[in-house]
PDB file of C-alpha atoms in Angstrom:
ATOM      1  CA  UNK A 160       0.000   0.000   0.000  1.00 92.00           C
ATOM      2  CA  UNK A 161       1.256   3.473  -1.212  1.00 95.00           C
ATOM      3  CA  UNK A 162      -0.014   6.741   0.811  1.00 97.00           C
ATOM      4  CA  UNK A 163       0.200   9.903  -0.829  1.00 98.00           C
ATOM      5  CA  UNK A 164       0.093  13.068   2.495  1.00 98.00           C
ATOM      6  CA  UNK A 165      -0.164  16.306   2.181  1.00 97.00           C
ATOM      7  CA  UNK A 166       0.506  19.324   4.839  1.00 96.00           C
ATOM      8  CA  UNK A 167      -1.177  22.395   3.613  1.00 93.00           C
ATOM      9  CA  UNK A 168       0.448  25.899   4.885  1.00 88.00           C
ATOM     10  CA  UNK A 169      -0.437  29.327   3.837  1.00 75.00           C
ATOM     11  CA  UNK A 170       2.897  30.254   4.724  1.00 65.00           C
ATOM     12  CA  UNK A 171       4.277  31.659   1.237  1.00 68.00           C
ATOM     13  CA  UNK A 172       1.590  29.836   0.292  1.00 68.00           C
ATOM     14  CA  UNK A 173       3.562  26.427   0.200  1.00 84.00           C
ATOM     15  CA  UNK A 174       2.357  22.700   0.951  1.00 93.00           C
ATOM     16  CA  UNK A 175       4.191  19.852   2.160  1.00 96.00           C
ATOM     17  CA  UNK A 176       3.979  16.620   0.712  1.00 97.00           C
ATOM     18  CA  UNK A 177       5.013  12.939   0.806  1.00 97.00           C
ATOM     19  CA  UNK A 178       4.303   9.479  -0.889  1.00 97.00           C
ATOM     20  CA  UNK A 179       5.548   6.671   1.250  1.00 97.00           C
ATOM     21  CA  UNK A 180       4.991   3.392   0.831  1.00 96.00           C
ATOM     22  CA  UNK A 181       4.301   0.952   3.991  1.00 95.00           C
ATOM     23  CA  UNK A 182       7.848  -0.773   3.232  1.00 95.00           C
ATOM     24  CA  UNK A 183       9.281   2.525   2.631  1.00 95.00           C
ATOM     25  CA  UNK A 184      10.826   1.398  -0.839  1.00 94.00           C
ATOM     26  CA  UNK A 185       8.650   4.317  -2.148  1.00 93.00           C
ATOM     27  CA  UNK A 186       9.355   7.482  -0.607  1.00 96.00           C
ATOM     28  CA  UNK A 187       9.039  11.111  -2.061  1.00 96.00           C
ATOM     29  CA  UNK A 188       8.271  14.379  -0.757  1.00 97.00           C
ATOM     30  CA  UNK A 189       8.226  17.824  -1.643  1.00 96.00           C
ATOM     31  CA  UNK A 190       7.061  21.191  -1.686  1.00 95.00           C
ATOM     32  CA  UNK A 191       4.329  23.119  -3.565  1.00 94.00           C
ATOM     33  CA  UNK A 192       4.340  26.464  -4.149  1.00 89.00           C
ATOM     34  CA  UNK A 193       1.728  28.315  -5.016  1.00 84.00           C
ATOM     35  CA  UNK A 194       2.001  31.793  -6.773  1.00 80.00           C
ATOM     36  CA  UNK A 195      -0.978  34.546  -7.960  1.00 76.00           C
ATOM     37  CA  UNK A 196      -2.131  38.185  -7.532  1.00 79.00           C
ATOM     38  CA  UNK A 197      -4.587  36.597  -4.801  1.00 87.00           C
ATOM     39  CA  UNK A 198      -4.419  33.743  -1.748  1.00 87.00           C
ATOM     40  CA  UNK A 199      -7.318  32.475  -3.727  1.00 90.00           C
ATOM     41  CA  UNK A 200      -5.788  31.966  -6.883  1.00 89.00           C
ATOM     42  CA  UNK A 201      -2.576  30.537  -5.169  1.00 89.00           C
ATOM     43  CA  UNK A 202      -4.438  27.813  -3.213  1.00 89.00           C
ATOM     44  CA  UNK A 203      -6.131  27.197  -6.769  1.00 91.00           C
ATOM     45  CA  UNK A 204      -2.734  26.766  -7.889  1.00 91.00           C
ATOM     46  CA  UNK A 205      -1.315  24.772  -4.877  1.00 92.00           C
ATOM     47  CA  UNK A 206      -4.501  22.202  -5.413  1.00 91.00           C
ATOM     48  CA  UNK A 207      -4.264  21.534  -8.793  1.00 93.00           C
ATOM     49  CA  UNK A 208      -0.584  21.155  -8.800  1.00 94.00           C
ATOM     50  CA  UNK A 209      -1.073  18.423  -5.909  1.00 94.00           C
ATOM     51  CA  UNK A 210      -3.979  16.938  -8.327  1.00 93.00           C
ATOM     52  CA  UNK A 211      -1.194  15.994 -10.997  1.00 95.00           C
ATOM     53  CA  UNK A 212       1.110  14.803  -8.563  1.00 94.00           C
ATOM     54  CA  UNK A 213      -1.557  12.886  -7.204  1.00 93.00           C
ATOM     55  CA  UNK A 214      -2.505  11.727 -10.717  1.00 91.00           C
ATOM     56  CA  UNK A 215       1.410  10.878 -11.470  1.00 92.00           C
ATOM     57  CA  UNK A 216       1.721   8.437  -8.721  1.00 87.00           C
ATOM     58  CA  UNK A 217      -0.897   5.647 -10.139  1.00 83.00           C
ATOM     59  CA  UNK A 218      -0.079   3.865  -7.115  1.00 89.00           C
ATOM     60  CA  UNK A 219      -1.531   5.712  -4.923  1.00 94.00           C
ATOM     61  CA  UNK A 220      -3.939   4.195  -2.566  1.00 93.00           C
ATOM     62  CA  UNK A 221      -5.226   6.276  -0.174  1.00 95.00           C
ATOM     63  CA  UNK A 222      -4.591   9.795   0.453  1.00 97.00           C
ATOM     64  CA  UNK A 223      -4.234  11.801   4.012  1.00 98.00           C
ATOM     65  CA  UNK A 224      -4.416  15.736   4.242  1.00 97.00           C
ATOM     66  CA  UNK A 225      -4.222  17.406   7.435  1.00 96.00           C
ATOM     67  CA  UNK A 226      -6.568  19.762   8.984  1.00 94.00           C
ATOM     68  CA  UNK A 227      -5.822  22.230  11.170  1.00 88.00           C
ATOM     69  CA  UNK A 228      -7.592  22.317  14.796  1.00 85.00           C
ATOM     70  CA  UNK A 229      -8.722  25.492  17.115  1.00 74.00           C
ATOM     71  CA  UNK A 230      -5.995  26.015  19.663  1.00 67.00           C
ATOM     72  CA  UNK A 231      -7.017  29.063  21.523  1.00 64.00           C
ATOM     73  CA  UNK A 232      -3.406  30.209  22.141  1.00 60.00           C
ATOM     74  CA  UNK A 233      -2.593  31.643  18.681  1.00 53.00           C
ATOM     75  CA  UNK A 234      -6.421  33.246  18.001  1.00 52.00           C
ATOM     76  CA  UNK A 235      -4.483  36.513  18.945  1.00 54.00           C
ATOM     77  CA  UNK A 236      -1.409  35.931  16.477  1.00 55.00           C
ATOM     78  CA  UNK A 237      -2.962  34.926  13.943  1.00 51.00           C
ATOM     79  CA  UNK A 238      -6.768  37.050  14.220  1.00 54.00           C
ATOM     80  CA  UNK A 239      -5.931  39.989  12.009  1.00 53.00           C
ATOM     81  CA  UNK A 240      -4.358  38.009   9.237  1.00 65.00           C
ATOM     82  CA  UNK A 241      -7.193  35.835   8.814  1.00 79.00           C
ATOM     83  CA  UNK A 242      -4.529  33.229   8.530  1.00 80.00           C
ATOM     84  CA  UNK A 243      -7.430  30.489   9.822  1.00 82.00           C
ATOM     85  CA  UNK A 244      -9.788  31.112   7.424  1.00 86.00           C
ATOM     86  CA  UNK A 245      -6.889  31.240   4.581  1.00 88.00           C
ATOM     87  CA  UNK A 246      -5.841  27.414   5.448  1.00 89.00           C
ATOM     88  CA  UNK A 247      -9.876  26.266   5.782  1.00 91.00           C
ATOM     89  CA  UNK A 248     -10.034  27.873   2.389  1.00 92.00           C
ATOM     90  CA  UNK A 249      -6.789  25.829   1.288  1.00 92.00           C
ATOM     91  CA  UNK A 250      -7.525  22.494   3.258  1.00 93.00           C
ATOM     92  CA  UNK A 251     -11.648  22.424   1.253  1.00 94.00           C
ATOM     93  CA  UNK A 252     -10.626  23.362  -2.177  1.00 93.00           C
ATOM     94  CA  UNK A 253      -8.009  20.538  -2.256  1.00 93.00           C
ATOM     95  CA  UNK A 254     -10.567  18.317  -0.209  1.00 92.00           C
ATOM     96  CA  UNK A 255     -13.155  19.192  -3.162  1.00 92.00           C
ATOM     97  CA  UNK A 256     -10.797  18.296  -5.828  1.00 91.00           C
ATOM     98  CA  UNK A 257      -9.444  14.911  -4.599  1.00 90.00           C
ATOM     99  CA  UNK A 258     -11.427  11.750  -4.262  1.00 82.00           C
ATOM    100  CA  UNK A 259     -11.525   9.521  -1.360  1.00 84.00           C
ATOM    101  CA  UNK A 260      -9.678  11.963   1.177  1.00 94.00           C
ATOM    102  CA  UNK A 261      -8.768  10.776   4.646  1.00 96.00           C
ATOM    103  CA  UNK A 262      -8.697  13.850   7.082  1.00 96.00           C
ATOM    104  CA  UNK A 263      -6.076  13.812   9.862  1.00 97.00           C
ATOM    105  CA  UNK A 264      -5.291  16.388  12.993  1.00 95.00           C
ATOM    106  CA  UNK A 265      -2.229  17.290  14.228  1.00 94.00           C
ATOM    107  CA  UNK A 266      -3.320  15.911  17.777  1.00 93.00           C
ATOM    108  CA  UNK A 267      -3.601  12.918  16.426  1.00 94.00           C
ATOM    109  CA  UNK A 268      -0.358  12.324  14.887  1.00 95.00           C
ATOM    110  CA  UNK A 269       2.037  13.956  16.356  1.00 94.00           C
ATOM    111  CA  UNK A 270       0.753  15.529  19.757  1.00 92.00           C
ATOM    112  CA  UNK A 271       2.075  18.733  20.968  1.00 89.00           C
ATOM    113  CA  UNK A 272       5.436  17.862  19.543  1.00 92.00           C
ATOM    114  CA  UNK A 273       7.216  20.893  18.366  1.00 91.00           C
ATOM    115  CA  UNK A 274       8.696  21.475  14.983  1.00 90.00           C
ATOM    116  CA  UNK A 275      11.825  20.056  16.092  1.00 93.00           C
ATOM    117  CA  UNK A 276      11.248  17.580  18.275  1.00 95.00           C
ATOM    118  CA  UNK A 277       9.356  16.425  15.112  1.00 94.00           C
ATOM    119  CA  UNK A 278      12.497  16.744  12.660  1.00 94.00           C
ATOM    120  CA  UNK A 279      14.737  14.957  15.547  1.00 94.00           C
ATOM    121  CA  UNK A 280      12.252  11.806  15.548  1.00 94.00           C
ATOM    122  CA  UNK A 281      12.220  11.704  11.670  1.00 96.00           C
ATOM    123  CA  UNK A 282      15.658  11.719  10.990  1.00 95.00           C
ATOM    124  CA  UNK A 283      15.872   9.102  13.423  1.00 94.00           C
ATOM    125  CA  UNK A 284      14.034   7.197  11.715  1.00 95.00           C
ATOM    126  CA  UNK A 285      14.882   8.048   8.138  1.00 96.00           C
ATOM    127  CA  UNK A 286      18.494   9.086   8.490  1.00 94.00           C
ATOM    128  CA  UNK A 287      20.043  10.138   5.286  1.00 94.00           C
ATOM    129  CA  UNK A 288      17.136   9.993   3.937  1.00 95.00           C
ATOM    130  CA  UNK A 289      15.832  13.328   4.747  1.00 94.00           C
ATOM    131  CA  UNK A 290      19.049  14.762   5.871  1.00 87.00           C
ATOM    132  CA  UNK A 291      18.773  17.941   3.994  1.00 89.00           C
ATOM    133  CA  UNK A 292      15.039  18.112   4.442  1.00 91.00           C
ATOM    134  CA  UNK A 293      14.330  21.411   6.608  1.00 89.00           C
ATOM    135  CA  UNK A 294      10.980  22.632   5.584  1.00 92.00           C
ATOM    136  CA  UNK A 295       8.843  22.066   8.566  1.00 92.00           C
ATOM    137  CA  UNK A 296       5.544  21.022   6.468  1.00 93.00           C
ATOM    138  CA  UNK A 297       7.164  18.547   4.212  1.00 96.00           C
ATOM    139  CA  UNK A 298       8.507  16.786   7.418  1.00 96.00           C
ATOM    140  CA  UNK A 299       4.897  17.388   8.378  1.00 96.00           C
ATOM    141  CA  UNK A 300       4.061  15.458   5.620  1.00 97.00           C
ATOM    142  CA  UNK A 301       6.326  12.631   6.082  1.00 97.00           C
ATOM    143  CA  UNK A 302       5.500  12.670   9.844  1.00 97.00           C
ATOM    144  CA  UNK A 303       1.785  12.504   9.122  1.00 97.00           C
ATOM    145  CA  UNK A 304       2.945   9.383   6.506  1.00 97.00           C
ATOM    146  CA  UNK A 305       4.846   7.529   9.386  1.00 96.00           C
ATOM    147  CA  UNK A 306       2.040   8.014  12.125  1.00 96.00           C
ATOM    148  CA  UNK A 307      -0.281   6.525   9.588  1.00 97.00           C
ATOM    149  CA  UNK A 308       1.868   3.024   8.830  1.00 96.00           C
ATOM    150  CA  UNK A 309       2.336   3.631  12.788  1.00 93.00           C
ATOM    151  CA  UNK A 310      -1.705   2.999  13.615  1.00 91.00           C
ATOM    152  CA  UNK A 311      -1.861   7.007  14.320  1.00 88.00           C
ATOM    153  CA  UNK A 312       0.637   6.328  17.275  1.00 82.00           C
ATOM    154  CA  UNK A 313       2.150  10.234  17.865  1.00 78.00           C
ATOM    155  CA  UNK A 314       6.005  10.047  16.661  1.00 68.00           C
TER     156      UNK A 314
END
């Protein structure tokens, strides 16, 4: 079985992704930019580029996106931006454009684990494999990916 995972971001507009397979003989991941004059049209962009990477991998058998939860903390932060509605936006467009779309939450794959404590538990698990991989959603991506093959069990 092949997974294909995505973590959206509006953060330059960007999305992390990963196809693993459960032996781990097929692993990718990447990033997806998405560029426009509007966060609308980039999120258009960012979901129809992960469409054709979707489409490339014909052995694909399920795929995971994750949705962001409520956590009271960064309402402040992230308020005047409308940085909350901007990933909802992001997260149902590609939702509406992919069939058969498992949703996932951080809390249940990786906890409360920060960004690094995330990177720290991946490379020890992947090693070389990701050792230049810095981008904190595409190791979100290939977090979510091992959590899955994992039973959900937080990294």
């Amino acid at each position: 079985m092949t997974i294909f995972t995505i973590n959206p971001s509006i953060n330059k507009y960007s999305c992390g992704w990963c196809t693993l397979s459960k032996d781990e003989k097929v692993f990718k991941f990447g990033l997806i930019n998405g560029y426009g004059d509007s966060w609308i049209q980039k999120a258009i962009k960012i979901g129809n580029k992960l469409c054709i990477l979707i489409d490339e991998n014909k052995n694909v058998n399920k795929v995971i996106i994750e949705l962001p939860e409520y956590w009271s903390g960064i309402v402040n932060r992230t308020r005047n931006s409308a940085s909350l509605f901007k990933l909802f936006y992001l997260c149902g467009y590609i939702h509406g454009k992919i069939n058969n779309i498992e949703i996932v939450t951080p809390s249940i794959w990786k906890g409360q684990l920060s960004k690094e404590e995330v990177q720290r538990r991946l490379q020890r698990h992947f090693g070389k494999r990701i050792k230049n991989t810095t981008d904190h959603n595409v190791l979100d991506a290939v977090g979510i990916a091992y959590s899955y093959y994992n039973e959900w069990e937080v990294l």
